[in-house]
Amino acid sequence: MSGSGDKTSNTKTPADFLKSIRGRPVVVKLNSGVDYRGILACLDGYMNIAMEQTEEYVNGQLKNKYGDAFIRGNNVLYISTSKGTSAEGA
């Protein structure tokens, strides 16, 4: 029985993951294939995302840098944590 209790305490939901990465570098991939890399400022239940120190990448090439960016949730394909983004290393 104690094994089932341990399993429950180690289970993380997607909401837990999203809460844990706030304030950390992330990569947001859009349905169009464009990537945005920066610091996750906040997000809501509709996956609307606010980012800071944002960089826009098209086909792997840096196209623009933005101070702050807002991405509408219906455009988001995925969000992943980013290790060593230029925003973090700058």
mmCIF file of N, CA and C in Angstrom:
data_model
loop_
_atom_site.group_PDB
_atom_site.id
_atom_site.type_symbol
_atom_site.label_atom_id
_atom_site.label_comp_id
_atom_site.label_asym_id
_atom_site.label_seq_id
_atom_site.Cartn_x
_atom_site.Cartn_y
_atom_site.Cartn_z
ATOM 1 N N MET A 1 0.803 -1.196 0.000
ATOM 2 C CA MET A 1 0.000 0.000 0.000
ATOM 3 C C MET A 1 0.844 1.257 0.000
ATOM 4 N N SER A 2 1.981 1.205 0.671
ATOM 5 C CA SER A 2 2.810 2.414 0.724
ATOM 6 C C SER A 2 3.349 2.760 -0.658
ATOM 7 N N GLY A 3 3.481 1.769 -1.538
ATOM 8 C CA GLY A 3 3.953 2.026 -2.894
ATOM 9 C C GLY A 3 2.995 2.898 -3.673
ATOM 10 N N SER A 4 1.691 2.672 -3.478
ATOM 11 C CA SER A 4 0.717 3.492 -4.202
ATOM 12 C C SER A 4 0.723 4.928 -3.687
ATOM 13 N N GLY A 5 0.987 5.116 -2.400
ATOM 14 C CA GLY A 5 1.077 6.471 -1.849
ATOM 15 C C GLY A 5 2.263 7.216 -2.422
ATOM 16 N N ASP A 6 3.401 6.528 -2.613
ATOM 17 C CA ASP A 6 4.587 7.164 -3.184
ATOM 18 C C ASP A 6 4.342 7.538 -4.635
ATOM 19 N N LYS A 7 3.634 6.685 -5.351
ATOM 20 C CA LYS A 7 3.368 6.953 -6.769
ATOM 21 C C LYS A 7 2.542 8.231 -6.926
ATOM 22 N N THR A 8 1.562 8.408 -6.074
ATOM 23 C CA THR A 8 0.707 9.585 -6.140
ATOM 24 C C THR A 8 1.503 10.858 -5.874
ATOM 25 N N SER A 9 2.421 10.828 -4.912
ATOM 26 C CA SER A 9 3.172 12.021 -4.561
ATOM 27 C C SER A 9 4.183 12.393 -5.650
ATOM 28 N N ASN A 10 4.602 11.440 -6.482
ATOM 29 C CA ASN A 10 5.577 11.704 -7.531
ATOM 30 C C ASN A 10 4.927 12.074 -8.860
ATOM 31 N N THR A 11 3.612 11.949 -8.977
ATOM 32 C CA THR A 11 2.919 12.248 -10.223
ATOM 33 C C THR A 11 2.801 13.752 -10.396
ATOM 34 N N LYS A 12 3.245 14.241 -11.575
ATOM 35 C CA LYS A 12 3.113 15.664 -11.888
ATOM 36 C C LYS A 12 2.154 15.827 -13.051
ATOM 37 N N THR A 13 1.264 16.768 -12.914
ATOM 38 C CA THR A 13 0.329 17.075 -13.990
ATOM 39 C C THR A 13 0.960 18.117 -14.916
ATOM 40 N N PRO A 14 0.409 18.287 -16.114
ATOM 41 C CA PRO A 14 0.900 19.364 -16.980
ATOM 42 C C PRO A 14 0.812 20.735 -16.309
ATOM 43 N N ALA A 15 -0.223 20.955 -15.508
ATOM 44 C CA ALA A 15 -0.357 22.229 -14.799
ATOM 45 C C ALA A 15 0.793 22.421 -13.814
ATOM 46 N N ASP A 16 1.200 21.347 -13.147
ATOM 47 C CA ASP A 16 2.340 21.417 -12.221
ATOM 48 C C ASP A 16 3.613 21.791 -12.971
ATOM 49 N N PHE A 17 3.805 21.189 -14.134
ATOM 50 C CA PHE A 17 4.978 21.500 -14.954
ATOM 51 C C PHE A 17 4.983 22.968 -15.342
ATOM 52 N N LEU A 18 3.855 23.476 -15.809
ATOM 53 C CA LEU A 18 3.780 24.868 -16.247
ATOM 54 C C LEU A 18 4.022 25.831 -15.094
ATOM 55 N N LYS A 19 3.523 25.506 -13.911
ATOM 56 C CA LYS A 19 3.790 26.350 -12.740
ATOM 57 C C LYS A 19 5.268 26.338 -12.384
ATOM 58 N N SER A 20 5.913 25.193 -12.548
ATOM 59 C CA SER A 20 7.317 25.057 -12.142
ATOM 60 C C SER A 20 8.283 25.768 -13.084
ATOM 61 N N ILE A 21 7.872 26.045 -14.324
ATOM 62 C CA ILE A 21 8.798 26.686 -15.263
ATOM 63 C C ILE A 21 8.602 28.194 -15.371
ATOM 64 N N ARG A 22 7.665 28.759 -14.641
ATOM 65 C CA ARG A 22 7.480 30.212 -14.670
ATOM 66 C C ARG A 22 8.762 30.889 -14.186
ATOM 67 N N GLY A 23 9.214 31.887 -14.934
ATOM 68 C CA GLY A 23 10.446 32.590 -14.589
ATOM 69 C C GLY A 23 11.700 31.936 -15.133
ATOM 70 N N ARG A 24 11.541 30.854 -15.879
ATOM 71 C CA ARG A 24 12.678 30.124 -16.441
ATOM 72 C C ARG A 24 12.698 30.246 -17.962
ATOM 73 N N PRO A 25 13.856 30.001 -18.577
ATOM 74 C CA PRO A 25 13.942 30.044 -20.047
ATOM 75 C C PRO A 25 13.117 28.925 -20.687
ATOM 76 N N VAL A 26 12.372 29.275 -21.724
ATOM 77 C CA VAL A 26 11.539 28.303 -22.436
ATOM 78 C C VAL A 26 11.641 28.524 -23.937
ATOM 79 N N VAL A 27 11.224 27.498 -24.673
ATOM 80 C CA VAL A 27 11.026 27.604 -26.114
ATOM 81 C C VAL A 27 9.545 27.367 -26.369
ATOM 82 N N VAL A 28 8.919 28.285 -27.085
ATOM 83 C CA VAL A 28 7.515 28.145 -27.458
ATOM 84 C C VAL A 28 7.472 27.975 -28.965
ATOM 85 N N LYS A 29 6.970 26.828 -29.423
ATOM 86 C CA LYS A 29 6.853 26.544 -30.855
ATOM 87 C C LYS A 29 5.417 26.802 -31.278
ATOM 88 N N LEU A 30 5.261 27.581 -32.341
ATOM 89 C CA LEU A 30 3.928 27.882 -32.851
ATOM 90 C C LEU A 30 3.523 26.906 -33.940
ATOM 91 N N ASN A 31 2.236 26.850 -34.239
ATOM 92 C CA ASN A 31 1.718 25.999 -35.307
ATOM 93 C C ASN A 31 2.356 26.345 -36.643
ATOM 94 N N SER A 32 2.770 27.594 -36.820
ATOM 95 C CA SER A 32 3.385 28.040 -38.073
ATOM 96 C C SER A 32 4.832 27.578 -38.217
ATOM 97 N N GLY A 33 5.416 27.021 -37.139
ATOM 98 C CA GLY A 33 6.800 26.574 -37.174
ATOM 99 C C GLY A 33 7.785 27.565 -36.595
ATOM 100 N N VAL A 34 7.320 28.772 -36.258
ATOM 101 C CA VAL A 34 8.187 29.790 -35.668
ATOM 102 C C VAL A 34 8.426 29.461 -34.200
ATOM 103 N N ASP A 35 9.673 29.658 -33.731
ATOM 104 C CA ASP A 35 10.035 29.449 -32.326
ATOM 105 C C ASP A 35 10.222 30.792 -31.645
ATOM 106 N N TYR A 36 9.772 30.885 -30.410
ATOM 107 C CA TYR A 36 10.060 32.039 -29.563
ATOM 108 C C TYR A 36 10.798 31.517 -28.339
ATOM 109 N N ARG A 37 11.943 32.142 -28.044
ATOM 110 C CA ARG A 37 12.759 31.730 -26.906
ATOM 111 C C ARG A 37 12.903 32.907 -25.971
ATOM 112 N N GLY A 38 12.685 32.651 -24.694
ATOM 113 C CA GLY A 38 12.802 33.716 -23.708
ATOM 114 C C GLY A 38 12.402 33.218 -22.333
ATOM 115 N N ILE A 39 12.138 34.166 -21.456
ATOM 116 C CA ILE A 39 11.772 33.858 -20.076
ATOM 117 C C ILE A 39 10.252 33.860 -19.963
ATOM 118 N N LEU A 40 9.693 32.770 -19.438
ATOM 119 C CA LEU A 40 8.245 32.667 -19.269
ATOM 120 C C LEU A 40 7.809 33.550 -18.108
ATOM 121 N N ALA A 41 7.064 34.605 -18.413
ATOM 122 C CA ALA A 41 6.588 35.522 -17.374
ATOM 123 C C ALA A 41 5.304 34.987 -16.739
ATOM 124 N N CYS A 42 4.334 34.607 -17.566
ATOM 125 C CA CYS A 42 3.091 34.043 -17.042
ATOM 126 C C CYS A 42 2.290 33.407 -18.176
ATOM 127 N N LEU A 43 1.315 32.618 -17.790
ATOM 128 C CA LEU A 43 0.393 32.034 -18.752
ATOM 129 C C LEU A 43 -0.927 31.757 -18.058
ATOM 130 N N ASP A 44 -1.976 31.588 -18.862
ATOM 131 C CA ASP A 44 -3.297 31.361 -18.288
ATOM 132 C C ASP A 44 -3.863 30.026 -18.757
ATOM 133 N N GLY A 45 -5.098 29.760 -18.403
ATOM 134 C CA GLY A 45 -5.739 28.498 -18.735
ATOM 135 C C GLY A 45 -5.977 28.282 -20.218
ATOM 136 N N TYR A 46 -5.905 29.344 -20.998
ATOM 137 C CA TYR A 46 -6.066 29.238 -22.443
ATOM 138 C C TYR A 46 -4.719 29.105 -23.154
ATOM 139 N N MET A 47 -3.651 28.978 -22.383
ATOM 140 C CA MET A 47 -2.275 28.884 -22.891
ATOM 141 C C MET A 47 -1.809 30.187 -23.533
ATOM 142 N N ASN A 48 -2.445 31.319 -23.216
ATOM 143 C CA ASN A 48 -1.904 32.614 -23.601
ATOM 144 C C ASN A 48 -0.622 32.795 -22.803
ATOM 145 N N ILE A 49 0.419 33.245 -23.462
ATOM 146 C CA ILE A 49 1.748 33.268 -22.851
ATOM 147 C C ILE A 49 2.323 34.671 -22.899
ATOM 148 N N ALA A 50 2.877 35.119 -21.781
ATOM 149 C CA ALA A 50 3.650 36.356 -21.737
ATOM 150 C C ALA A 50 5.105 35.959 -21.498
ATOM 151 N N MET A 51 5.997 36.535 -22.324
ATOM 152 C CA MET A 51 7.427 36.217 -22.225
ATOM 153 C C MET A 51 8.237 37.505 -22.140
ATOM 154 N N GLU A 52 9.420 37.399 -21.556
ATOM 155 C CA GLU A 52 10.368 38.499 -21.470
ATOM 156 C C GLU A 52 11.648 38.091 -22.188
ATOM 157 N N GLN A 53 12.433 39.084 -22.621
ATOM 158 C CA GLN A 53 13.710 38.835 -23.306
ATOM 159 C C GLN A 53 13.513 37.835 -24.446
ATOM 160 N N THR A 54 12.507 38.085 -25.252
ATOM 161 C CA THR A 54 12.068 37.132 -26.263
ATOM 162 C C THR A 54 12.830 37.280 -27.573
ATOM 163 N N GLU A 55 13.201 36.145 -28.141
ATOM 164 C CA GLU A 55 13.849 36.099 -29.455
ATOM 165 C C GLU A 55 12.996 35.250 -30.381
ATOM 166 N N GLU A 56 12.835 35.716 -31.626
ATOM 167 C CA GLU A 56 12.034 35.019 -32.624
ATOM 168 C C GLU A 56 12.961 34.303 -33.604
ATOM 169 N N TYR A 57 12.745 33.005 -33.784
ATOM 170 C CA TYR A 57 13.545 32.205 -34.705
ATOM 171 C C TYR A 57 12.647 31.642 -35.798
ATOM 172 N N VAL A 58 13.050 31.864 -37.050
ATOM 173 C CA VAL A 58 12.343 31.312 -38.202
ATOM 174 C C VAL A 58 13.329 30.417 -38.936
ATOM 175 N N ASN A 59 12.960 29.158 -39.109
ATOM 176 C CA ASN A 59 13.848 28.160 -39.728
ATOM 177 C C ASN A 59 15.214 28.121 -39.045
ATOM 178 N N GLY A 60 15.219 28.247 -37.715
ATOM 179 C CA GLY A 60 16.451 28.174 -36.951
ATOM 180 C C GLY A 60 17.301 29.433 -36.970
ATOM 181 N N GLN A 61 16.870 30.468 -37.685
ATOM 182 C CA GLN A 61 17.623 31.727 -37.791
ATOM 183 C C GLN A 61 16.964 32.797 -36.916
ATOM 184 N N LEU A 62 17.789 33.507 -36.148
ATOM 185 C CA LEU A 62 17.290 34.605 -35.332
ATOM 186 C C LEU A 62 16.779 35.721 -36.241
ATOM 187 N N LYS A 63 15.505 36.097 -36.070
ATOM 188 C CA LYS A 63 14.906 37.132 -36.918
ATOM 189 C C LYS A 63 14.673 38.437 -36.160
ATOM 190 N N ASN A 64 14.206 38.358 -34.918
ATOM 191 C CA ASN A 64 13.895 39.557 -34.137
ATOM 192 C C ASN A 64 14.147 39.311 -32.664
ATOM 193 N N LYS A 65 14.360 40.423 -31.947
ATOM 194 C CA LYS A 65 14.441 40.380 -30.488
ATOM 195 C C LYS A 65 13.396 41.341 -29.947
ATOM 196 N N TYR A 66 12.653 40.889 -28.944
ATOM 197 C CA TYR A 66 11.606 41.697 -28.338
ATOM 198 C C TYR A 66 11.871 41.768 -26.837
ATOM 199 N N GLY A 67 11.536 42.899 -26.241
ATOM 200 C CA GLY A 67 11.637 42.990 -24.786
ATOM 201 C C GLY A 67 10.603 42.083 -24.138
ATOM 202 N N ASP A 68 9.346 42.330 -24.467
ATOM 203 C CA ASP A 68 8.233 41.533 -23.967
ATOM 204 C C ASP A 68 7.412 41.058 -25.151
ATOM 205 N N ALA A 69 6.823 39.884 -25.016
ATOM 206 C CA ALA A 69 5.989 39.347 -26.096
ATOM 207 C C ALA A 69 4.779 38.648 -25.487
ATOM 208 N N PHE A 70 3.676 38.723 -26.193
ATOM 209 C CA PHE A 70 2.452 38.023 -25.806
ATOM 210 C C PHE A 70 2.056 37.110 -26.952
ATOM 211 N N ILE A 71 1.839 35.844 -26.649
ATOM 212 C CA ILE A 71 1.473 34.859 -27.668
ATOM 213 C C ILE A 71 0.096 34.310 -27.328
ATOM 214 N N ARG A 72 -0.797 34.389 -28.278
ATOM 215 C CA ARG A 72 -2.147 33.870 -28.082
ATOM 216 C C ARG A 72 -2.107 32.345 -28.053
ATOM 217 N N GLY A 73 -2.794 31.761 -27.106
ATOM 218 C CA GLY A 73 -2.712 30.331 -26.850
ATOM 219 C C GLY A 73 -3.095 29.424 -27.997
ATOM 220 N N ASN A 74 -4.028 29.838 -28.862
ATOM 221 C CA ASN A 74 -4.451 28.939 -29.931
ATOM 222 C C ASN A 74 -3.380 28.774 -31.012
ATOM 223 N N ASN A 75 -2.314 29.565 -30.954
ATOM 224 C CA ASN A 75 -1.205 29.436 -31.902
ATOM 225 C C ASN A 75 -0.094 28.517 -31.407
ATOM 226 N N VAL A 76 -0.156 28.090 -30.140
ATOM 227 C CA VAL A 76 0.938 27.350 -29.514
ATOM 228 C C VAL A 76 0.856 25.863 -29.838
ATOM 229 N N LEU A 77 1.954 25.334 -30.383
ATOM 230 C CA LEU A 77 2.064 23.896 -30.610
ATOM 231 C C LEU A 77 2.583 23.220 -29.346
ATOM 232 N N TYR A 78 3.686 23.766 -28.774
ATOM 233 C CA TYR A 78 4.197 23.248 -27.506
ATOM 234 C C TYR A 78 5.067 24.268 -26.803
ATOM 235 N N ILE A 79 5.277 24.017 -25.502
ATOM 236 C CA ILE A 79 6.204 24.789 -24.682
ATOM 237 C C ILE A 79 7.195 23.799 -24.099
ATOM 238 N N SER A 80 8.475 24.116 -24.195
ATOM 239 C CA SER A 80 9.479 23.248 -23.572
ATOM 240 C C SER A 80 10.477 24.089 -22.804
ATOM 241 N N THR A 81 11.092 23.467 -21.801
ATOM 242 C CA THR A 81 12.139 24.166 -21.080
ATOM 243 C C THR A 81 13.359 24.265 -21.969
ATOM 244 N N SER A 82 14.099 25.318 -21.786
ATOM 245 C CA SER A 82 15.257 25.571 -22.620
ATOM 246 C C SER A 82 16.482 25.654 -21.731
ATOM 247 N N LYS A 83 17.504 24.905 -22.094
ATOM 248 C CA LYS A 83 18.743 24.956 -21.325
ATOM 249 C C LYS A 83 19.757 25.743 -22.128
ATOM 250 N N GLY A 84 20.180 26.870 -21.566
ATOM 251 C CA GLY A 84 21.237 27.654 -22.198
ATOM 252 C C GLY A 84 20.796 28.504 -23.362
ATOM 253 N N THR A 85 19.636 29.139 -23.282
ATOM 254 C CA THR A 85 19.233 30.066 -24.331
ATOM 255 C C THR A 85 20.137 31.291 -24.272
ATOM 256 N N SER A 86 20.225 32.005 -25.369
ATOM 257 C CA SER A 86 21.040 33.209 -25.381
ATOM 258 C C SER A 86 20.452 34.263 -24.439
ATOM 259 N N ALA A 87 19.151 34.222 -24.195
ATOM 260 C CA ALA A 87 18.538 35.156 -23.261
ATOM 261 C C ALA A 87 19.070 34.904 -21.847
ATOM 262 N N GLU A 88 19.292 33.628 -21.530
ATOM 263 C CA GLU A 88 19.802 33.284 -20.213
ATOM 264 C C GLU A 88 21.297 33.592 -20.132
ATOM 265 N N GLY A 89 22.018 33.348 -21.198
ATOM 266 C CA GLY A 89 23.458 33.510 -21.182
ATOM 267 C C GLY A 89 23.922 34.925 -21.395
ATOM 268 N N ALA A 90 23.018 35.826 -21.804
ATOM 269 C CA ALA A 90 23.398 37.206 -22.095
ATOM 270 C C ALA A 90 23.618 37.961 -20.840
#
